[in-house]
Structure formats: structure tokens, C-alpha cells
Short mmCIF file of C-alpha atoms in Angstrom, two decimals:
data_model
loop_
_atom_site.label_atom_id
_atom_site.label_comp_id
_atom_site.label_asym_id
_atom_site.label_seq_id
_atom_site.Cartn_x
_atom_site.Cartn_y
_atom_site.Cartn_z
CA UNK L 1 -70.17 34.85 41.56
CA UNK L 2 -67.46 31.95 42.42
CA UNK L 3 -63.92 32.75 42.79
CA UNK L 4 -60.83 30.76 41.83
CA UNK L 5 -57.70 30.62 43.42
CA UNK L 6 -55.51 31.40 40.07
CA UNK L 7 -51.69 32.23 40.15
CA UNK L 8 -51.38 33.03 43.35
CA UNK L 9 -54.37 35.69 43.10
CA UNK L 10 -58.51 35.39 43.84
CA UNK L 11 -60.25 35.67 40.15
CA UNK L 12 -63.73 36.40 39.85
CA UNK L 13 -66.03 34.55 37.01
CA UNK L 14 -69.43 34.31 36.16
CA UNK L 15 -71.06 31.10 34.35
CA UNK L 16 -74.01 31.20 32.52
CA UNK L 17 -76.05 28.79 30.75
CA UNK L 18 -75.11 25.50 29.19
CA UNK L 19 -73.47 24.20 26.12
CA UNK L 20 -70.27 24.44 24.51
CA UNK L 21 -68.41 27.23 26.32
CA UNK L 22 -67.35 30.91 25.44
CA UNK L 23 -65.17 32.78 27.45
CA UNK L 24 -65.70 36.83 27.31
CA UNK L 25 -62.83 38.74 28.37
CA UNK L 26 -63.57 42.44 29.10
CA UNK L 27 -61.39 45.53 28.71
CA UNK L 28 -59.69 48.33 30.82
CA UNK L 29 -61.57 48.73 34.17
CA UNK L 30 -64.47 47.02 33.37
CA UNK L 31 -66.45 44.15 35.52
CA UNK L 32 -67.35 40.76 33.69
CA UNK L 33 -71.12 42.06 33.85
CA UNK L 34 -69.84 44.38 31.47
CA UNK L 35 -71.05 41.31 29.02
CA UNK L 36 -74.17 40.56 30.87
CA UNK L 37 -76.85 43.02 29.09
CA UNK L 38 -76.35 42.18 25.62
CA UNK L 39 -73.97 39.51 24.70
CA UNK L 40 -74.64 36.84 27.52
CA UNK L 41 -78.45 36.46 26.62
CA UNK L 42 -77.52 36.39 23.28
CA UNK L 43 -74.95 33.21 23.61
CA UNK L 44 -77.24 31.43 26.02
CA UNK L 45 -80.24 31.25 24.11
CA UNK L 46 -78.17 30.17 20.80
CA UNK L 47 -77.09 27.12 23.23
CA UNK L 48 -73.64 28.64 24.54
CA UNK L 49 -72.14 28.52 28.05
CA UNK L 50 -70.76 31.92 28.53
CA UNK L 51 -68.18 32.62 31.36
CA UNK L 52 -67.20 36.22 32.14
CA UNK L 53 -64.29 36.98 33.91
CA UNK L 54 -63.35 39.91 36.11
CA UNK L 55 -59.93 40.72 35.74
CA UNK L 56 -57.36 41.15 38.05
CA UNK L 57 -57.48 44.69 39.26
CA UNK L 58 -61.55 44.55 39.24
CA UNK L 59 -63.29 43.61 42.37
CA UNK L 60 -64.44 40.97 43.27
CA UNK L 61 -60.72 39.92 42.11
CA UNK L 62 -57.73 40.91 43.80
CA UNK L 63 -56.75 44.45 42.88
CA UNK L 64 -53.09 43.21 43.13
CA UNK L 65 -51.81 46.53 44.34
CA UNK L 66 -48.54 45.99 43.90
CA UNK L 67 -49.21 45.48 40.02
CA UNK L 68 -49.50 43.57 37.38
CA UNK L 69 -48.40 42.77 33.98
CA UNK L 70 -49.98 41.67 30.75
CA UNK L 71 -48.26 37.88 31.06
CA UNK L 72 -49.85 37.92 34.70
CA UNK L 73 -53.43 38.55 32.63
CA UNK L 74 -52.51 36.16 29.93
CA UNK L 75 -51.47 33.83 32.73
CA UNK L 76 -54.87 34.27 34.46
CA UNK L 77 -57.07 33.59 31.40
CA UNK L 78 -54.90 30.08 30.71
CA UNK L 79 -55.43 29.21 34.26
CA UNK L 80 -59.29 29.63 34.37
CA UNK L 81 -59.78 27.94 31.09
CA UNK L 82 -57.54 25.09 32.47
CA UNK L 83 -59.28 25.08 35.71
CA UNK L 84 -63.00 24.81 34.55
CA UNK L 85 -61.84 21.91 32.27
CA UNK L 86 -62.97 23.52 29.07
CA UNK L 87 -60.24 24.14 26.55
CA UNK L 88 -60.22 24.10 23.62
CA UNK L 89 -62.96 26.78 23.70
CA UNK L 90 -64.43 29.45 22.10
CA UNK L 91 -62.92 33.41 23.49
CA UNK L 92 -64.35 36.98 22.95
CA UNK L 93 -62.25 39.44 23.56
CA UNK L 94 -62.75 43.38 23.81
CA UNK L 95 -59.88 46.30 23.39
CA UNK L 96 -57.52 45.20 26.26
CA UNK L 97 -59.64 41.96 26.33
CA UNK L 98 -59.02 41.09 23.53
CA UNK L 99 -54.83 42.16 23.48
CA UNK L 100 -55.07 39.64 26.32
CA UNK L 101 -57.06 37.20 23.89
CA UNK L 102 -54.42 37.55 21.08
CA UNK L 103 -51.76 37.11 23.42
CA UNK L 104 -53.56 33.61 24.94
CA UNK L 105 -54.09 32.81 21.32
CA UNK L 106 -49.80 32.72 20.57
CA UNK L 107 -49.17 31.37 23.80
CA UNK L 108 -51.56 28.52 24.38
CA UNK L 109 -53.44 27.89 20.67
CA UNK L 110 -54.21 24.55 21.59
CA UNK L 111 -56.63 26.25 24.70
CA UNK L 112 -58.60 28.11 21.83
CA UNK L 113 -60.79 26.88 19.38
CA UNK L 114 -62.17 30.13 17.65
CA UNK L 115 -61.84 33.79 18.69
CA UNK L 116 -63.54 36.85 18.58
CA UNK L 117 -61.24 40.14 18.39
CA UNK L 118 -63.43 43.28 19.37
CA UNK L 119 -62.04 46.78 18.85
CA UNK L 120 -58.35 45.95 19.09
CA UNK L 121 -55.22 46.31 17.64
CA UNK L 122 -51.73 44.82 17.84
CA UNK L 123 -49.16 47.55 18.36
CA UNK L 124 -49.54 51.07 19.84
CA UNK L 125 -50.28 53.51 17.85
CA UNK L 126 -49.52 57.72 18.52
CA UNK L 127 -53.01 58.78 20.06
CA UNK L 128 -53.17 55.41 21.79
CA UNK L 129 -50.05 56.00 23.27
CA UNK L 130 -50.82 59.44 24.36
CA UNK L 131 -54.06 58.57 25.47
CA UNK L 132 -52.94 55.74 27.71
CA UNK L 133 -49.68 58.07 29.48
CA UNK L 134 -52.21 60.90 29.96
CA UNK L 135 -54.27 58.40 32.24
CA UNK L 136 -51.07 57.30 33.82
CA UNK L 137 -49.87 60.35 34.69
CA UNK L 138 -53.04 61.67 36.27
CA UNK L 139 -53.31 58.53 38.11
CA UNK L 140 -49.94 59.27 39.30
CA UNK L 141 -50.64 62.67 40.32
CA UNK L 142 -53.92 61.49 42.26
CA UNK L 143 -56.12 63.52 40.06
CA UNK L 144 -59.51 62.17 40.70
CA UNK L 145 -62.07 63.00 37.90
CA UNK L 146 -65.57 64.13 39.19
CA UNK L 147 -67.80 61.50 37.94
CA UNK L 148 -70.12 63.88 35.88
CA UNK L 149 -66.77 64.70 33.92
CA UNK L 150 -65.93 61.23 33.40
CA UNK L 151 -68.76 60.28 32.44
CA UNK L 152 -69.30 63.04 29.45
CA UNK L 153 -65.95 61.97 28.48
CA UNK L 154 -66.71 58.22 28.24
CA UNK L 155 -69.43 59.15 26.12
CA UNK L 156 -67.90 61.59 23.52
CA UNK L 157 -65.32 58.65 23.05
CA UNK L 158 -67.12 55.53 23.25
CA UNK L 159 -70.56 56.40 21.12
CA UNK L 160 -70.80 57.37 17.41
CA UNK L 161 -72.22 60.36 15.94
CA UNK L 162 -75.38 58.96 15.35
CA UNK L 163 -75.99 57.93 19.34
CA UNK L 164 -75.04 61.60 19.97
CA UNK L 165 -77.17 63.47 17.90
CA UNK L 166 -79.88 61.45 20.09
CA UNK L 167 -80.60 63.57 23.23
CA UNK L 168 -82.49 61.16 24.79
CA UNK L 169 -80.03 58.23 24.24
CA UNK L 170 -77.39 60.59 25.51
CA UNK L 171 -79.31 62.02 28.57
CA UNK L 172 -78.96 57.66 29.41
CA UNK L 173 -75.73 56.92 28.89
CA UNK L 174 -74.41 59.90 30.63
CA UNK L 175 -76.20 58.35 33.68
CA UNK L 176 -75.00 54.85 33.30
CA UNK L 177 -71.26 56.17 33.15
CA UNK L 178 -71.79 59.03 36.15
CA UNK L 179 -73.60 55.86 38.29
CA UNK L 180 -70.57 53.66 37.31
CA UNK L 181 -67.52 55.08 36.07
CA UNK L 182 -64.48 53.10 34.90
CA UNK L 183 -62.01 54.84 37.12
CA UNK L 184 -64.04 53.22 39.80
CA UNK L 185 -62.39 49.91 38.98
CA UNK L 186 -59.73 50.67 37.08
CA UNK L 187 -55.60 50.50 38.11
CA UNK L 188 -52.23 52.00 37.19
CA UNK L 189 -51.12 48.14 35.95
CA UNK L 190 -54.23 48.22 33.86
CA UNK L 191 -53.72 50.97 31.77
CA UNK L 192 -50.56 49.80 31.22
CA UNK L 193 -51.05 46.96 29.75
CA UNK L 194 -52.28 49.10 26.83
CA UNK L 195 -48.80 50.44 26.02
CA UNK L 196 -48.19 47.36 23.70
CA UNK L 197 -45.34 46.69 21.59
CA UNK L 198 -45.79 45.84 17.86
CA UNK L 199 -46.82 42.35 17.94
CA UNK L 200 -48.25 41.61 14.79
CA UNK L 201 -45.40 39.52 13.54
CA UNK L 202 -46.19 36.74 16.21
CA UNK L 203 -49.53 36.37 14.82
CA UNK L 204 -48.93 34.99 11.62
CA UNK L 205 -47.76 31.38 12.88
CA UNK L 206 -51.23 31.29 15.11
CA UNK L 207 -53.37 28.34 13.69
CA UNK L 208 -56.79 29.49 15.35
CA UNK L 209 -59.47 30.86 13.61
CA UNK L 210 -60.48 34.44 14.56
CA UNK L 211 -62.95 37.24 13.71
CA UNK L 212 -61.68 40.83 13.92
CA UNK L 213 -64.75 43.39 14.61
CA UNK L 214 -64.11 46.76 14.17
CA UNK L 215 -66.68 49.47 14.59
CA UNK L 216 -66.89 52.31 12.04
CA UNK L 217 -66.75 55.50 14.07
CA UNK L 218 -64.51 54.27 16.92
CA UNK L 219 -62.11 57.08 17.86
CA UNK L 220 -59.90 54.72 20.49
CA UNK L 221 -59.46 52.42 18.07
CA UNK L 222 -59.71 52.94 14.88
CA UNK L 223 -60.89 49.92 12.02
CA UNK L 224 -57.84 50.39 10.36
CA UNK L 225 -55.97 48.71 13.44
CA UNK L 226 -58.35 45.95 13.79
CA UNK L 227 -57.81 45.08 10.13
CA UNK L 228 -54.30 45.24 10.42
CA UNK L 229 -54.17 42.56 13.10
CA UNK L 230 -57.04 40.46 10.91
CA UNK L 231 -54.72 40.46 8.14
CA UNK L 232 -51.95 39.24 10.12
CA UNK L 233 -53.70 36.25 11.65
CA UNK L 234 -53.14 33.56 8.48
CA UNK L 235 -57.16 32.29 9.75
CA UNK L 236 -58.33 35.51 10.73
CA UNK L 237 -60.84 37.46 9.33
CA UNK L 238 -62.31 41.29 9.34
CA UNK L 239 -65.53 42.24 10.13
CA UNK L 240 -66.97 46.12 10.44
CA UNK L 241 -69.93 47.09 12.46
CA UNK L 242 -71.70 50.58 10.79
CA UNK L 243 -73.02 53.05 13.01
CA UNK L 244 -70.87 52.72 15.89
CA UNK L 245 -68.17 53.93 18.05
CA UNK L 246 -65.57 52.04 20.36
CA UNK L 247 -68.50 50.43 23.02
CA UNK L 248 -69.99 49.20 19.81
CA UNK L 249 -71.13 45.74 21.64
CA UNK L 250 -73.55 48.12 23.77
CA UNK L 251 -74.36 50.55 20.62
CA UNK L 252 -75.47 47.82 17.93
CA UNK L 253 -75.83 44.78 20.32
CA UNK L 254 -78.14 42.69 17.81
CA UNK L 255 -75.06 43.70 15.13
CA UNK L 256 -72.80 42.33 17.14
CA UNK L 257 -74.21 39.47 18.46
CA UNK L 258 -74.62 38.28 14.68
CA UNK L 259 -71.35 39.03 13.96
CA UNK L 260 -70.14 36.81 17.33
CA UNK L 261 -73.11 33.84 17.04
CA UNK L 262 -72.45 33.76 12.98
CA UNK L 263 -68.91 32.81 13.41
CA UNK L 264 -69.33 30.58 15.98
CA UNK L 265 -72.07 28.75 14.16
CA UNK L 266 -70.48 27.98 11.32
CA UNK L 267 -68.15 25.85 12.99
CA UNK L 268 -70.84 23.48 14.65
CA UNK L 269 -71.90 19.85 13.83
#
């Protein structure tokens, strides 16, 4: 996995594959590979190059302990794209990924030639808000969460009624999130970043095409945010994936992957 030197900071990436290149931008706490199961295959054998980034505050990038903002992530994303020589290019962001995404998209349109907006939203809403200052403030009180706890948590959130009505499917996820919980990676500037301010105004001057995916039964962000920030994008559009909750990439991967390799298609030859 090669590092860049990027403002001022070591940034991790992954490259996979050849072709014309999509970068995948992953959200609070979690490691580029986050991508790697479902969505990488899927890009490389429909002829993509897909380059996964660990953010700042995720080994193997610097943690930056003395903190970050969401410019400095913006910043980051701009620099790597500029560095590998491959703007404009293709982006898929997911919930803070893809607040970093939107926020690349008003800065530098001209590094972006069609995005991919998963479970996001472009203001903070009431539970968000909560939801993000609860894990600030228990950060800031070093409570550590056993990772059995976190891990149940994770799930109740992140998977739709359906996936937990499975006992079976459940029984594996809870492992997956005990062997590697988020809070294992994730930082104080990090959640952060979440507490947004309204931004959907400066998306309606962005001249990039986008696709807005939200997933039906996603609790931490609900569909009716991602449609508000489709609807605000003058070339965006919405998309909604059935079944799932807020990890829908990893819930209905061939869904997804559709959704993603669709869009991207139709914009080829």
C-alpha cells in the first residue's frame, strides 16, 4: 500500500486494476479496504482503476493528533487526485466520504468528472447532531467501549430489518465488527467533521454530474437527506437501494454496484 507525501501529512492509497480511474472515499473511521470486498472487484472487472484512500486519522496515514478539519480532508483528496495525474475522474463517496466528495465537487469541479453520493446528506440534522456530540463527548471522557458492545451497536444501526431477522447473518457481522471495530481507527477530528453546516445552497452552481444513493432502512441517514442534497445538485440525481440500512454497499453489494457501474457506464464512448 504506497504512501504519498500530501499537505504536509503521509496518505495511504490503494490502486487497483486498470482503466479509467475511480476514486472511493470511505467514511468515519474506516480503512480504504473498507471498499475492497465488494465494490473494488466490481469496478475492476467492468474495466475501472479503483484507488482507495485511507484518510487522515486511519493508519497507515498519519493520525494527525493534533487534528484536523474537513478543508484539511478536502485538501487531501485534491492533492492525491492531482498527484496520481488523473483528474478529471470519476469519485465514490460514502457518509463522511462522500461530505468530503461534495465538498471536492464545489471546490475543484474541474478534478471530477462524475460522482457517486452514498448515504449522505448536506446539513446536520437533530439525531445526527446528537449522535455525533454523544461520540465526542465519550471520546472526551476516555470512555472506551468493550468491543462486543460496539460491535452489537454497529449492527443495530448499520443493517436493516431484514439482515436482522437473519440469525445467522447476524451471528457474522457481529464478529466482523467485534474483530474490527471503528473506534479502533477512528479520531476526535473525525467525528467532527460530521457536525456540518447547511450546505446545500453551494451545490446548486456545481456542474458535475452525480448519483445520490440512499438506502431504504438507514437509521444514520435517512433517504430523505440524500434526496435533499440530489435535488440540490442542478445534474444530480436520486437513487434508493430496498432492503437496506446505512452499510448498504456491504448489505446489497450486487445493488449497489449496479447502481455505481450503471452511472458510470452511461457516460463511456
Amino acid at each position: 500500500m504506497p504512501l504519498r507525501s500530501i499537505n504536509g501529512i503521509a496518505l495511504s492509497y490503494d490502486d487497483h486494476g486498470a482503466g479509467e480511474p475511480v476514486v472511493l472515499v470511505a467514511g468515519t473511521g474506516a480503512p480504504g479496504r473498507f471498499w475492497r470486498t465488494h465494490q473494488v472487484p466490481a469496478l475492476t472487472r467492468a474495466g475501472f482503476r479503483a484507488i482507495t484512500i485511507d484518510n487522515r486519522g486511519v493508519p497507515p496515514s498519519d493520525v494527525c493528533e493534533e487534528g484536523f478539519t474537513l478543508d484539511d480532508m478536502v485538501g487531501d483528496t485534491v492533492s492525491l487526485i492531482e498527484a496520481l495525474g488523473i483528474g478529471p475522474c470519476r469519485i465514490v463517496g460514502f457518509s463522511m466520504g462522500a461530505i468530503i466528495v461534495q465538498e471536492v465537487m464545489v471546490a475543484r469541479p474541474d478534478l471530477i468528472r462524475q460522482a457517486v453520493l452514498m448515504a449522505t446528506r448536506g446539513r446536520t440534522d437533530p439525531l445526527s447532531a446528537a449522535a455525533s456530540q454523544a461520540e465526542l463527548d465519550r471520546l472526551d471522557d476516555g470512555v472506551k467501549l468493550p468491543p462486543r458492545y460496539e460491535a452489537v451497536v454497529s449492527v443495530m444501526k448499520g443493517f436493516s430489518r431484514r439482515t436482522l431477522n437473519h440469525e445467522q447473518t447476524v451471528r457474522d457481522w457481529l464478529d466482523v465488527f467485534e474483530m474490527s471495530p471503528i473506534s479502533s481507527s477512528v479520531s476526535r477530528s473525525q467525528l467532527a467533521v460530521d457536525l456540518i453546516p447547511n450546505r446545500l445552497d453551494a451545490y446548486r452552481e456545481v456542474p458535475v454530474d452525480c448519483l445520490v444513493l440512499g438506502f431504504e432502512d438507514d437509521l444514520m441517514t435517512p433517504p430523505h437527506l440524500c434526496r435533499e442534497v440530489a435535488a440540490h445538485f442542478p445534474r444530480g440525481t436520486y437513487q434508493e437501494i430496498a432492503g437496506c440500512g446505512h452499510y448498504g454497499q456491504l448489505e446489497e453489494p450486487a445493488a449497489v454496484n449496479a447502481a455505481i457501474i450503471g452511472f458510470f457506464q452511461k457516460s463511456r464512448g
